Tab-separated table of C-alpha atoms and ligand atoms in Angstrom:
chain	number	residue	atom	x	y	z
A	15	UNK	CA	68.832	139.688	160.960
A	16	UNK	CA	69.971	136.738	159.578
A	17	UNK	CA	73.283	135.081	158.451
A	18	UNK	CA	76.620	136.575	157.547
A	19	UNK	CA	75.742	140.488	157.785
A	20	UNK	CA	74.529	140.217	161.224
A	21	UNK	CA	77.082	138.462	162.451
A	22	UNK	CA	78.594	141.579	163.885
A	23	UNK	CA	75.727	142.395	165.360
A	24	UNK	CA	74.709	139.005	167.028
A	25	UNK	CA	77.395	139.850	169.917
A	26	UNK	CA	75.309	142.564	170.684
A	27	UNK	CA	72.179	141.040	170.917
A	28	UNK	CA	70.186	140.108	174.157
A	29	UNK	CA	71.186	136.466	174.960
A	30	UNK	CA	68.268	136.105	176.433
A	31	UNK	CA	65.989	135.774	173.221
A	32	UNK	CA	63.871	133.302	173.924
A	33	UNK	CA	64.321	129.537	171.805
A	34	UNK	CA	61.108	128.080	170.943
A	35	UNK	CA	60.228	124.517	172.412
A	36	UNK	CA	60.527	122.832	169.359
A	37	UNK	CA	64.315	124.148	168.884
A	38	UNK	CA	65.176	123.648	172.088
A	39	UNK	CA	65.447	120.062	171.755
A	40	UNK	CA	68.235	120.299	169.368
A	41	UNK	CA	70.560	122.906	170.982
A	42	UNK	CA	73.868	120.703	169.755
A	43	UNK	CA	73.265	122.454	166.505
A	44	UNK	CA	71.898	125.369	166.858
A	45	UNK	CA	74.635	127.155	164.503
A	46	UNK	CA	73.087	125.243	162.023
A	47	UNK	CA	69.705	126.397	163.096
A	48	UNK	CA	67.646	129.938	162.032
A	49	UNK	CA	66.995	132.144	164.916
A	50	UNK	CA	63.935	132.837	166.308
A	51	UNK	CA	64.274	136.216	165.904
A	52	UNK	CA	64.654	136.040	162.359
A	53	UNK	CA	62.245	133.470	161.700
A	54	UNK	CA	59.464	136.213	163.547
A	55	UNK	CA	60.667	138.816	161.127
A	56	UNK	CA	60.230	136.527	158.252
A	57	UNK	CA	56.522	135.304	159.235
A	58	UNK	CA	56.055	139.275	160.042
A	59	UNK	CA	57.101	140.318	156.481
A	60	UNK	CA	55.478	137.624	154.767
A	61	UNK	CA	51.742	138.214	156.014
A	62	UNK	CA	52.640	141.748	155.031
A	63	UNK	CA	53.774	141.272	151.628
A	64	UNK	CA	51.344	139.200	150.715
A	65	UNK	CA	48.369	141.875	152.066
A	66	UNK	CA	50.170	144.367	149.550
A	67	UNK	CA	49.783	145.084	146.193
A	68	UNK	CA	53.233	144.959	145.617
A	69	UNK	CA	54.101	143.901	142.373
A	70	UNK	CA	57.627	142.425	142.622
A	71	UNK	CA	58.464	139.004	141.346
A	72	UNK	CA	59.300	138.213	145.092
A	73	UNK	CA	55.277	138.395	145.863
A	74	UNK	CA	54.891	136.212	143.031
A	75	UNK	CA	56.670	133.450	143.704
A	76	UNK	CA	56.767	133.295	147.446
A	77	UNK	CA	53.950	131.306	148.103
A	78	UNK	CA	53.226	129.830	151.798
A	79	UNK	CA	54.462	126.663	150.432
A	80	UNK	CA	57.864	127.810	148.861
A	81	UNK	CA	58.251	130.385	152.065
A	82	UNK	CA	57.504	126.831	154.934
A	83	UNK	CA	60.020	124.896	153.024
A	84	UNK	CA	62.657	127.825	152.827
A	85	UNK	CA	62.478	129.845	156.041
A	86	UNK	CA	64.735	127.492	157.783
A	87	UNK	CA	67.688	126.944	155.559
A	88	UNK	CA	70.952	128.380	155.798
A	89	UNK	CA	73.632	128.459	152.884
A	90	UNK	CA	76.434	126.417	154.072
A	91	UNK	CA	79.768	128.767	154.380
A	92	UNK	CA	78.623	131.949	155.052
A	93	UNK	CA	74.991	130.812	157.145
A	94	UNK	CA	72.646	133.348	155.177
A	95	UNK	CA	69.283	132.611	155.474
A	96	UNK	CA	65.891	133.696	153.411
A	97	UNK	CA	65.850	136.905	155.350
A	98	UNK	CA	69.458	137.786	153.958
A	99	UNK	CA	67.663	136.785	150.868
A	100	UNK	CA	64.411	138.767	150.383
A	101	UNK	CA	64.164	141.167	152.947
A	102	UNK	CA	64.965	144.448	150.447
A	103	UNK	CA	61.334	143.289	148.579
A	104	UNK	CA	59.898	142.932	152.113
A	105	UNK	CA	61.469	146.236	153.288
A	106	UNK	CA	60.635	147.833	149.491
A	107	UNK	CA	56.751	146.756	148.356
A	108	UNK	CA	57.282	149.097	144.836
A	109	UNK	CA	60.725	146.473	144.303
A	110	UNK	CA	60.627	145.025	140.654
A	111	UNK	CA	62.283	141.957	141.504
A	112	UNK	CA	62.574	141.886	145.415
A	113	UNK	CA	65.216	139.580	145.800
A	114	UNK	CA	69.244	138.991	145.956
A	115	UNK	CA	71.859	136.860	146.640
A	116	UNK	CA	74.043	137.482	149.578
A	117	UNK	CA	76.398	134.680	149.197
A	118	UNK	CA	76.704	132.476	145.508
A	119	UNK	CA	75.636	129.486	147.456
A	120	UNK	CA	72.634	130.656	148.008
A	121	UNK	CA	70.943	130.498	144.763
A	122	UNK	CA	71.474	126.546	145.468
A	123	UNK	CA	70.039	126.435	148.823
A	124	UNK	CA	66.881	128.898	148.000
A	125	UNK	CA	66.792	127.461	144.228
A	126	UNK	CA	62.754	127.585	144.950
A	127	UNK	CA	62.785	130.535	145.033
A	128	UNK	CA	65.238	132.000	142.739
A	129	UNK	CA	64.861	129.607	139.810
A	130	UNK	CA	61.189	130.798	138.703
A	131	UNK	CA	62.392	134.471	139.222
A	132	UNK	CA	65.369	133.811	137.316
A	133	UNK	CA	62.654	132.310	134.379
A	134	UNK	CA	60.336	135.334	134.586
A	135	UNK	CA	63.048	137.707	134.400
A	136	UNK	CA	64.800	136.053	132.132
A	137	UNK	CA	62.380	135.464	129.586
A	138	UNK	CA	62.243	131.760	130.077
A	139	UNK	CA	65.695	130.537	131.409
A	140	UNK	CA	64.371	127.036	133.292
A	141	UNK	CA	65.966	125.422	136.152
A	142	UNK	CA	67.052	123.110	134.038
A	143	UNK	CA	69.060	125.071	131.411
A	144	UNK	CA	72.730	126.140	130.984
A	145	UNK	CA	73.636	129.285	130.528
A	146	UNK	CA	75.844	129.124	127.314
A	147	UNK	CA	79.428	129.775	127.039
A	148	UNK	CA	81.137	133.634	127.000
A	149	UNK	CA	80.922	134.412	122.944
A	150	UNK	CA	81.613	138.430	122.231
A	151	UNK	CA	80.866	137.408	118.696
A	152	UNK	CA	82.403	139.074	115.835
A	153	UNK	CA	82.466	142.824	117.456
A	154	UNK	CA	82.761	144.721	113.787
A	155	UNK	CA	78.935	143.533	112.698
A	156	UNK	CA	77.624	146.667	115.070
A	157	UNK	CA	77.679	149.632	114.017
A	158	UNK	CA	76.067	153.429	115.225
A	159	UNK	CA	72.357	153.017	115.477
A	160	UNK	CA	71.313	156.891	114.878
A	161	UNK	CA	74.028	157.985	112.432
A	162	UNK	CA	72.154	161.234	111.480
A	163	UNK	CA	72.074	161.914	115.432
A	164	UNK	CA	68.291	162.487	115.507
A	165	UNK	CA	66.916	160.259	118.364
A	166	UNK	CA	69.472	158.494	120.310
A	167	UNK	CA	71.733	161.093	122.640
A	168	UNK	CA	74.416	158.716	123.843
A	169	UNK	CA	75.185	154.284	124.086
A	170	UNK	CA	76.273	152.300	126.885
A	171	UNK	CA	77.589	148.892	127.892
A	172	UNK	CA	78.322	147.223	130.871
A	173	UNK	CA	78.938	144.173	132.588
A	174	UNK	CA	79.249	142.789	135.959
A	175	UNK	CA	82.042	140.866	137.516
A	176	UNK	CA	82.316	138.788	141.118
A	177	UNK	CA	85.982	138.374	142.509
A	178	UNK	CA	86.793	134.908	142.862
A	179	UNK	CA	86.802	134.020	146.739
A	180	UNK	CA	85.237	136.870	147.798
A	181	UNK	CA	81.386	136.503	149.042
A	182	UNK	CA	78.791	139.468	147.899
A	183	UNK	CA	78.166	142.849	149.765
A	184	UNK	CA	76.167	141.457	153.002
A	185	UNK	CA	78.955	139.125	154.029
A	186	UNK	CA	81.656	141.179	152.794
A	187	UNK	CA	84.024	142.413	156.084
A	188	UNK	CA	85.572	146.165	156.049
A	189	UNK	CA	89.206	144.048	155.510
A	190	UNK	CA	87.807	142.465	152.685
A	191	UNK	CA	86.230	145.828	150.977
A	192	UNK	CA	89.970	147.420	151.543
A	193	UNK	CA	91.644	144.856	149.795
A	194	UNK	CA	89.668	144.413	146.856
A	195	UNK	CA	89.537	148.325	146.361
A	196	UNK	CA	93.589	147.666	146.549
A	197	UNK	CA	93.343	145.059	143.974
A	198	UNK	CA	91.279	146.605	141.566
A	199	UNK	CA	92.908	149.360	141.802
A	200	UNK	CA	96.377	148.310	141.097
A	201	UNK	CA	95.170	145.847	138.557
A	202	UNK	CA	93.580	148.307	136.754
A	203	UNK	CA	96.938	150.945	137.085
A	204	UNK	CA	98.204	148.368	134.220
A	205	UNK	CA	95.711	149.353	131.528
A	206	UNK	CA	96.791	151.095	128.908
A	207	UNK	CA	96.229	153.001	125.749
A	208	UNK	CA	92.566	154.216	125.390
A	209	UNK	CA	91.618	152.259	128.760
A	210	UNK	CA	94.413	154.236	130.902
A	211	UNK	CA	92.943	156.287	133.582
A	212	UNK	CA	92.920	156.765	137.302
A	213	UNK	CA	91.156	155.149	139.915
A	214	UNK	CA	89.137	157.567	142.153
A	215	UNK	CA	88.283	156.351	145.774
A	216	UNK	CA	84.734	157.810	147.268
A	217	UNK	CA	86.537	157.342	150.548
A	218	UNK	CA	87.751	161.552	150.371
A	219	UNK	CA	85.777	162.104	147.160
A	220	UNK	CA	84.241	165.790	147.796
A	221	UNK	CA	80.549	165.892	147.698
A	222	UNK	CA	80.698	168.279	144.386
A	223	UNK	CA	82.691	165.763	142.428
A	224	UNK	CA	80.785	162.815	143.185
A	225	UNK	CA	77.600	164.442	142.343
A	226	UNK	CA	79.041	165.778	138.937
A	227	UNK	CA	80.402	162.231	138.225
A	228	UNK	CA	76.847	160.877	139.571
A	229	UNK	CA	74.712	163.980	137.310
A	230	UNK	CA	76.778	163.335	134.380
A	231	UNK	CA	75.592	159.566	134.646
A	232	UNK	CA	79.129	158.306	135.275
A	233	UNK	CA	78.894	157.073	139.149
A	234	UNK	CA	76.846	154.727	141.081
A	235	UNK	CA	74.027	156.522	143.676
A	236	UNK	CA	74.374	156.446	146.803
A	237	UNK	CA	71.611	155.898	149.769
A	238	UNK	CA	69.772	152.813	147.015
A	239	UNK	CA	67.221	151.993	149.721
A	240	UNK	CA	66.743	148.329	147.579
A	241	UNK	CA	70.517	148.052	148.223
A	242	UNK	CA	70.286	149.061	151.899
A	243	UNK	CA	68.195	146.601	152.721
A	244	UNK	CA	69.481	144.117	151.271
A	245	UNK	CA	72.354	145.141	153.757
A	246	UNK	CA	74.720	145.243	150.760
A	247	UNK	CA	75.960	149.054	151.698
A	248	UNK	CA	77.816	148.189	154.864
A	249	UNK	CA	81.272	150.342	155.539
A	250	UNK	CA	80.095	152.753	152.850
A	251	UNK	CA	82.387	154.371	151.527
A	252	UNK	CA	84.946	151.798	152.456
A	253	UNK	CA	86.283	149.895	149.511
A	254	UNK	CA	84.020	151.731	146.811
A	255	UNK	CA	85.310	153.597	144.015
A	256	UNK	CA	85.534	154.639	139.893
A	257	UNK	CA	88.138	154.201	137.817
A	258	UNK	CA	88.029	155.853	134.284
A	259	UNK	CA	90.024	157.173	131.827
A	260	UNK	CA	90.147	160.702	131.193
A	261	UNK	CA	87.213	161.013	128.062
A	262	UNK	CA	85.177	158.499	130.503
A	263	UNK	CA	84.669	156.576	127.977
A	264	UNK	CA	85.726	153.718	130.038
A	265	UNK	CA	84.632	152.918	133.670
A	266	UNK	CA	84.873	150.540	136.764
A	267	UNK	CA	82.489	150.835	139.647
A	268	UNK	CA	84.453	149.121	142.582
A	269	UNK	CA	82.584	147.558	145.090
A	270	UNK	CA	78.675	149.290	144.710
A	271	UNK	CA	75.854	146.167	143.829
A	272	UNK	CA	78.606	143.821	142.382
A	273	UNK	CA	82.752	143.720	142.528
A	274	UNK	CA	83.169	145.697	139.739
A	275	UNK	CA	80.866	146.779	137.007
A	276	UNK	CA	82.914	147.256	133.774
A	277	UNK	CA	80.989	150.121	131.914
A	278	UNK	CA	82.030	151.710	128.010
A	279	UNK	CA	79.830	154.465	126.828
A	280	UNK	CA	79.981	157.739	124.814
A	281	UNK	CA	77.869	160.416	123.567
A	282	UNK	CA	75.938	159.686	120.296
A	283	UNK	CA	74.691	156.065	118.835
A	284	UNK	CA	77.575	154.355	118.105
A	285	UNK	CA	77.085	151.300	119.524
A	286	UNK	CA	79.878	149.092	117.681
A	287	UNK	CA	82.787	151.571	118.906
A	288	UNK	CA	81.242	151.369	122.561
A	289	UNK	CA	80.898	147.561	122.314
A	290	UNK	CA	84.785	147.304	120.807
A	291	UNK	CA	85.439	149.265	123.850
A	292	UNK	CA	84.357	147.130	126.565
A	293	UNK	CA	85.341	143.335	125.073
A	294	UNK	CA	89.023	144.847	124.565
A	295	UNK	CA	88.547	145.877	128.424
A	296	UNK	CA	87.066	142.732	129.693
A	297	UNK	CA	89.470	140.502	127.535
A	298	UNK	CA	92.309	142.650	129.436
A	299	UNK	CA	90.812	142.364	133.120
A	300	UNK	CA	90.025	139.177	133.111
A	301	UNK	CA	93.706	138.398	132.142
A	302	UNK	CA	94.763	139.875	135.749
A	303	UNK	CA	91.617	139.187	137.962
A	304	UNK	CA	90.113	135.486	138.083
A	305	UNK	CA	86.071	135.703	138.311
A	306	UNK	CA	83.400	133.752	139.907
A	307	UNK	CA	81.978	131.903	136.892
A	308	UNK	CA	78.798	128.905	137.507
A	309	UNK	CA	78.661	126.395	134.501
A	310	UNK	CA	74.786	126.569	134.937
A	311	UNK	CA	73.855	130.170	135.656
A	312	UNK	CA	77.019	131.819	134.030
A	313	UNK	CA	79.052	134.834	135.617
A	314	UNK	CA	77.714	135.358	139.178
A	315	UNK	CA	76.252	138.139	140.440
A	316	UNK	CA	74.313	139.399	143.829
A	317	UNK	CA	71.267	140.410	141.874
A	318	UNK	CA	69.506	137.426	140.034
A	319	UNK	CA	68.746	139.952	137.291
A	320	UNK	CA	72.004	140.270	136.619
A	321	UNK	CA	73.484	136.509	135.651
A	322	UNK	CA	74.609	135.072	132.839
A	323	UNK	CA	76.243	137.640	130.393
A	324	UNK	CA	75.382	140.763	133.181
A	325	UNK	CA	75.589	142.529	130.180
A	326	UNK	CA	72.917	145.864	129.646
A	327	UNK	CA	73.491	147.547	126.146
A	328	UNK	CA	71.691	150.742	126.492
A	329	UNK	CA	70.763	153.891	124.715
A	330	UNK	CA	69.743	156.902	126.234
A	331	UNK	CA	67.390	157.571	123.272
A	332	UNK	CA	64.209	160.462	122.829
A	333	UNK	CA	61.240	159.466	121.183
A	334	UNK	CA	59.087	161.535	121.938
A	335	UNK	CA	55.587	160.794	119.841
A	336	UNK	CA	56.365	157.086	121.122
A	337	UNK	CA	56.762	158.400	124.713
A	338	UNK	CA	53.563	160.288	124.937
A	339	UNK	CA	52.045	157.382	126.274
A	340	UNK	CA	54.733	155.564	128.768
A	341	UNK	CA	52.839	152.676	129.100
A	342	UNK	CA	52.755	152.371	125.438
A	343	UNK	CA	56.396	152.494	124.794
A	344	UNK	CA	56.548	150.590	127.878
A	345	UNK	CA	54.334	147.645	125.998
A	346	UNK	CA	56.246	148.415	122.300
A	347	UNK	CA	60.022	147.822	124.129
A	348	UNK	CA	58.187	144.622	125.993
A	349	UNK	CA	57.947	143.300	122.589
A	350	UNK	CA	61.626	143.500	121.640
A	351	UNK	CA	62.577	142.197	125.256
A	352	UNK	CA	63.764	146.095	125.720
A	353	UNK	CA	63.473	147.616	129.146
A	354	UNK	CA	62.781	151.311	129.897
A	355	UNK	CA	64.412	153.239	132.735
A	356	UNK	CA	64.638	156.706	133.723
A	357	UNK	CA	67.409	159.304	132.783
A	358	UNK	CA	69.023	158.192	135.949
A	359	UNK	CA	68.801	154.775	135.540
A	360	UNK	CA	66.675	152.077	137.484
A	361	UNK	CA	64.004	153.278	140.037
A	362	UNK	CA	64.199	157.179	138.580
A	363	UNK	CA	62.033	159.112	136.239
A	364	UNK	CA	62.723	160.338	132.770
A	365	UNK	CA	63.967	164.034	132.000
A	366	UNK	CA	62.911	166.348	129.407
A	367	UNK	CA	61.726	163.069	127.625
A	368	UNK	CA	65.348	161.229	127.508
A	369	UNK	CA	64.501	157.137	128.627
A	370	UNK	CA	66.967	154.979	129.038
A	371	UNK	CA	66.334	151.608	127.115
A	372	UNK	CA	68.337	148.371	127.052
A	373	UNK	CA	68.138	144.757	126.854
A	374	UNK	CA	66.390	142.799	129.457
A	375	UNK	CA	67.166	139.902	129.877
A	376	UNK	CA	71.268	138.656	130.491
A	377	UNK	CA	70.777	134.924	130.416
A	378	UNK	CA	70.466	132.080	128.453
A	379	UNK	CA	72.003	133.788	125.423
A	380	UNK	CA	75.671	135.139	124.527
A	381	UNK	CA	77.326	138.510	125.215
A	382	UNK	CA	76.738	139.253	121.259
A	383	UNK	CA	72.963	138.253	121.303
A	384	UNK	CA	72.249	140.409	124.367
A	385	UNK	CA	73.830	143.348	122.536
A	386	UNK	CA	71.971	142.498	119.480
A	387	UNK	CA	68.859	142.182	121.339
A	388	UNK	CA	69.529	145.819	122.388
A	389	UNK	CA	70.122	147.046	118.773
A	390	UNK	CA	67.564	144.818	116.820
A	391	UNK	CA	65.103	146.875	119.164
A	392	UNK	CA	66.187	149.898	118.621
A	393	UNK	CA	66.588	149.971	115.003
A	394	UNK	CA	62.250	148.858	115.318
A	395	UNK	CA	61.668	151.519	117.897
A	396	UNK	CA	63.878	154.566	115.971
A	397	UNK	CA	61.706	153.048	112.683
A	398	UNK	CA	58.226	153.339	114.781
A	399	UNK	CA	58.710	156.213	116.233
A	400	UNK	CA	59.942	158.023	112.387
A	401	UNK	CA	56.321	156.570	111.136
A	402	UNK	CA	54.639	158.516	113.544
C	507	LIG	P1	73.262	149.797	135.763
C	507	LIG	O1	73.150	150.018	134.324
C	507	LIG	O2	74.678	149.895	136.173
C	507	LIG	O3	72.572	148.567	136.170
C	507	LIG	P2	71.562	152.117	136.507
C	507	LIG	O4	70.300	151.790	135.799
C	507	LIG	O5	71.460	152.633	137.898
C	507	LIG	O6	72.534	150.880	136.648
C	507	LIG	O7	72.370	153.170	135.639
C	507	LIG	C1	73.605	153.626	136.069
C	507	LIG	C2	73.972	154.958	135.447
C	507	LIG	O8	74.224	154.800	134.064
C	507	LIG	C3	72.874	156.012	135.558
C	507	LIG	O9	73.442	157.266	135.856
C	507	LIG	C4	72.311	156.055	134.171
C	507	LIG	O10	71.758	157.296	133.844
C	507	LIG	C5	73.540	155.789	133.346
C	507	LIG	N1	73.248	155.296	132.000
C	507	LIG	C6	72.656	154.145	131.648
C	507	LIG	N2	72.553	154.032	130.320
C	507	LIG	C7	73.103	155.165	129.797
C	507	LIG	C8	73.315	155.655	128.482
C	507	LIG	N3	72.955	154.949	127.412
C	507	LIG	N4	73.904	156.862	128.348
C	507	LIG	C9	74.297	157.572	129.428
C	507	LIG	N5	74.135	157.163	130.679
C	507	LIG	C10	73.545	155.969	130.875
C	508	LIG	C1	64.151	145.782	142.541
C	508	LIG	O1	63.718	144.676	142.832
C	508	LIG	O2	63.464	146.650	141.985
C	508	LIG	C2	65.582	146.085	142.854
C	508	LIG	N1	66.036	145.125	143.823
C	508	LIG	C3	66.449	146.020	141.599
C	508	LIG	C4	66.264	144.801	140.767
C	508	LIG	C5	66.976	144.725	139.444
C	508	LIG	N2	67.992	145.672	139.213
C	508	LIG	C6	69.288	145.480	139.294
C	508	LIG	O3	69.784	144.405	139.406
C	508	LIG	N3	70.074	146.537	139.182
């Protein structure tokens, strides 16, 4: 293991791992220094990865050469290392990406690695430029995508938020889970008109209403192996929860891949009410919680897919001559920088031909143009898929 998740464990490790030579030398700082332990999981994992097919970004972009110059460092504050960084694509061969972040600092320290993921994912956000500034746009020039309710079945927003001065999920202790939970909870108690609701903790959720909540497509998973081993589901349930109001039209995740994940959506295609939704519920939340904000990479996030706006605009939308061929509407959406998914979001498959689509990528363009990435494609795919 590597930095700050294993810390707990480290006290119960054997003390008598062995240092090599070449470490031994400089004892005086061996905080500073990667175990050896870790550093023999990391050469492990890499000869495997790289004897797999695996597809992820991670694969791509780890070379030997990036790998040598990065399988020694450790972030500064919290001591993570490239383990803490890529072992869920080590652990997970069919990952997409492969990678996160475990502390903010670390997209600094292992910038080799993360900066030509960001660009892939991204569709071409370079090292060298700036995310721009937070611009919802003028939210009355959306409007419902599907008015005659033919193709799309409902729309959804979200965005992600980090809590300023708290690290992400691996270096996150049980106090710290229990007193965000308390925050966002209370915070949130404030909302009110359409946003007023109740904040649900999974901590004595029954199974039955946590699956409804999760069948119904209103709550978070639980067991994500990608998130497991990226060690980001420590003291589960501790400190996770949903708020929402009572139409659940309006959600926070507490506490599952980021902070919170601020999330407006409602049956049908009306994608301008759902947008209105969520920027008169960020405006609000951000009024009572400060957020971890990066001039260069934007809001910050534990996934790398995920910076910049965090925002995914998404319709769950049939199409069904379209969707005969899923690699097709795979390679149509590519063109519109659209994304499919399954019916139950990332990693799942699609039921009785409903797919999930939304924007791809979150960064190097504002809240307004991801959304408007998300309906521009739509509007082409709804139009395609009528021709047939
Ligand atoms: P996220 O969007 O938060 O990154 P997922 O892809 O796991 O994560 O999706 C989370 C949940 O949101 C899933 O249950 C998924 O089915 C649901 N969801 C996503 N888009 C829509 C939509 N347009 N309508 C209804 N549910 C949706
Ligand atoms: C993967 O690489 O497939 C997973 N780690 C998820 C990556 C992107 N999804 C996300 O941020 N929700």
């Amino acid at each position: 293991m590597g930095g700050c998740a294993s810390k707990d464990k480290k006290t119960e490790q054997n003390p008598t791992t062995t240092v090599p030579e070449a470490e031994k030398d400089e004892s005086a700082q061996q905080s500073d220094m990667v175990d050896a332990a870790v550093l023999d999981k990391l050469e492990a994992g890499f000869k495997k990865l790289e004897a797999s097919d695996s597809k992820s970004l991670l694969k791509k972009y780890l070379t030997r050469e990036v790998f040598d110059k990065l399988k020694t460092l450790k972030t500064p504050t919290f001591g993570s290392t490239l383990l803490d960084v890529i072992q869920s694509g080590l652990e997970n061969h069919d990952s997409g990406v492969g990678i996160y972040a475990p502390d903010a600092e670390a997209y600094t320290t292992f910038a080799d690695l993360f900066d030509p993921i960001i660009e892939d994912y991204h569709g071409g956000f370079k090292k060298t430029d700036k995310h721009p500034p937070k611009d919802w746009g003028d939210v009355d020039t959306l409007g419902n995508l599907d008015p005659n309710g033919e193709y799309i079945i409902s729309t959804r927003v979200r965005c992600g938020r980090s809590m300023q001065g708290y690290p992400f999920n691996p270096c996150l202790t049980e106090a710290q889970y229990k007193e965000m939970e308390e925050k966002v909870s209370s915070t949130l108690s404030g909302l009110e008109g359409e946003l007023k609701g109740q904040f649900y903790p999974l901590t004595g959720m029954t199974k039955e209403t946590q699956q409804k909540l999760i069948d119904d497509h209103f709550l978070f998973k639980e067991g994500d192996r990608f998130l497991q081993a990226a060690n980001a589901c420590r003291f589960w349930p501790t400190g996770r929860g949903i708020y929402h109001n009572d139409a659940k039209t309006f959600l926070v995740w507490c506490n599952e891949e980021d902070h919170l994940r601020i999330i407006s959506m409602q049956m049908g295609g009306d994608l301008g009410q759902v947008y209105r939704r969520l920027v008169t519920a960020v405006n609000d939340i951000e009024k009572r919680i400060p957020f971890s904000h990066d001039d260069r990479l934007g809001f910050l996030t534990f996934c790398p897919t995920n910076l910049g706006t965090t925002v995914r605009a998404s319709v769950h939308i049939k199409v069904p001559k379209l969707a005969a061929d899923r690699a097709k509407l795979e390679e149509v959406a590519a063109k519109y920088n659209l994304q499919v998914r399954g019916t139950r979001g990332e990693h799942t498959e699609a039921e009785g031909g409903i797919y999930d689509v939304s924007n791809k990528r979150r960064m190097g363009l504002t809240e307004y143009q991801a959304v408007k990435e998300m309906n521009d494609g739509i509007a082409e795919l709804i139009k395609i898929e009528a021709s047939l």
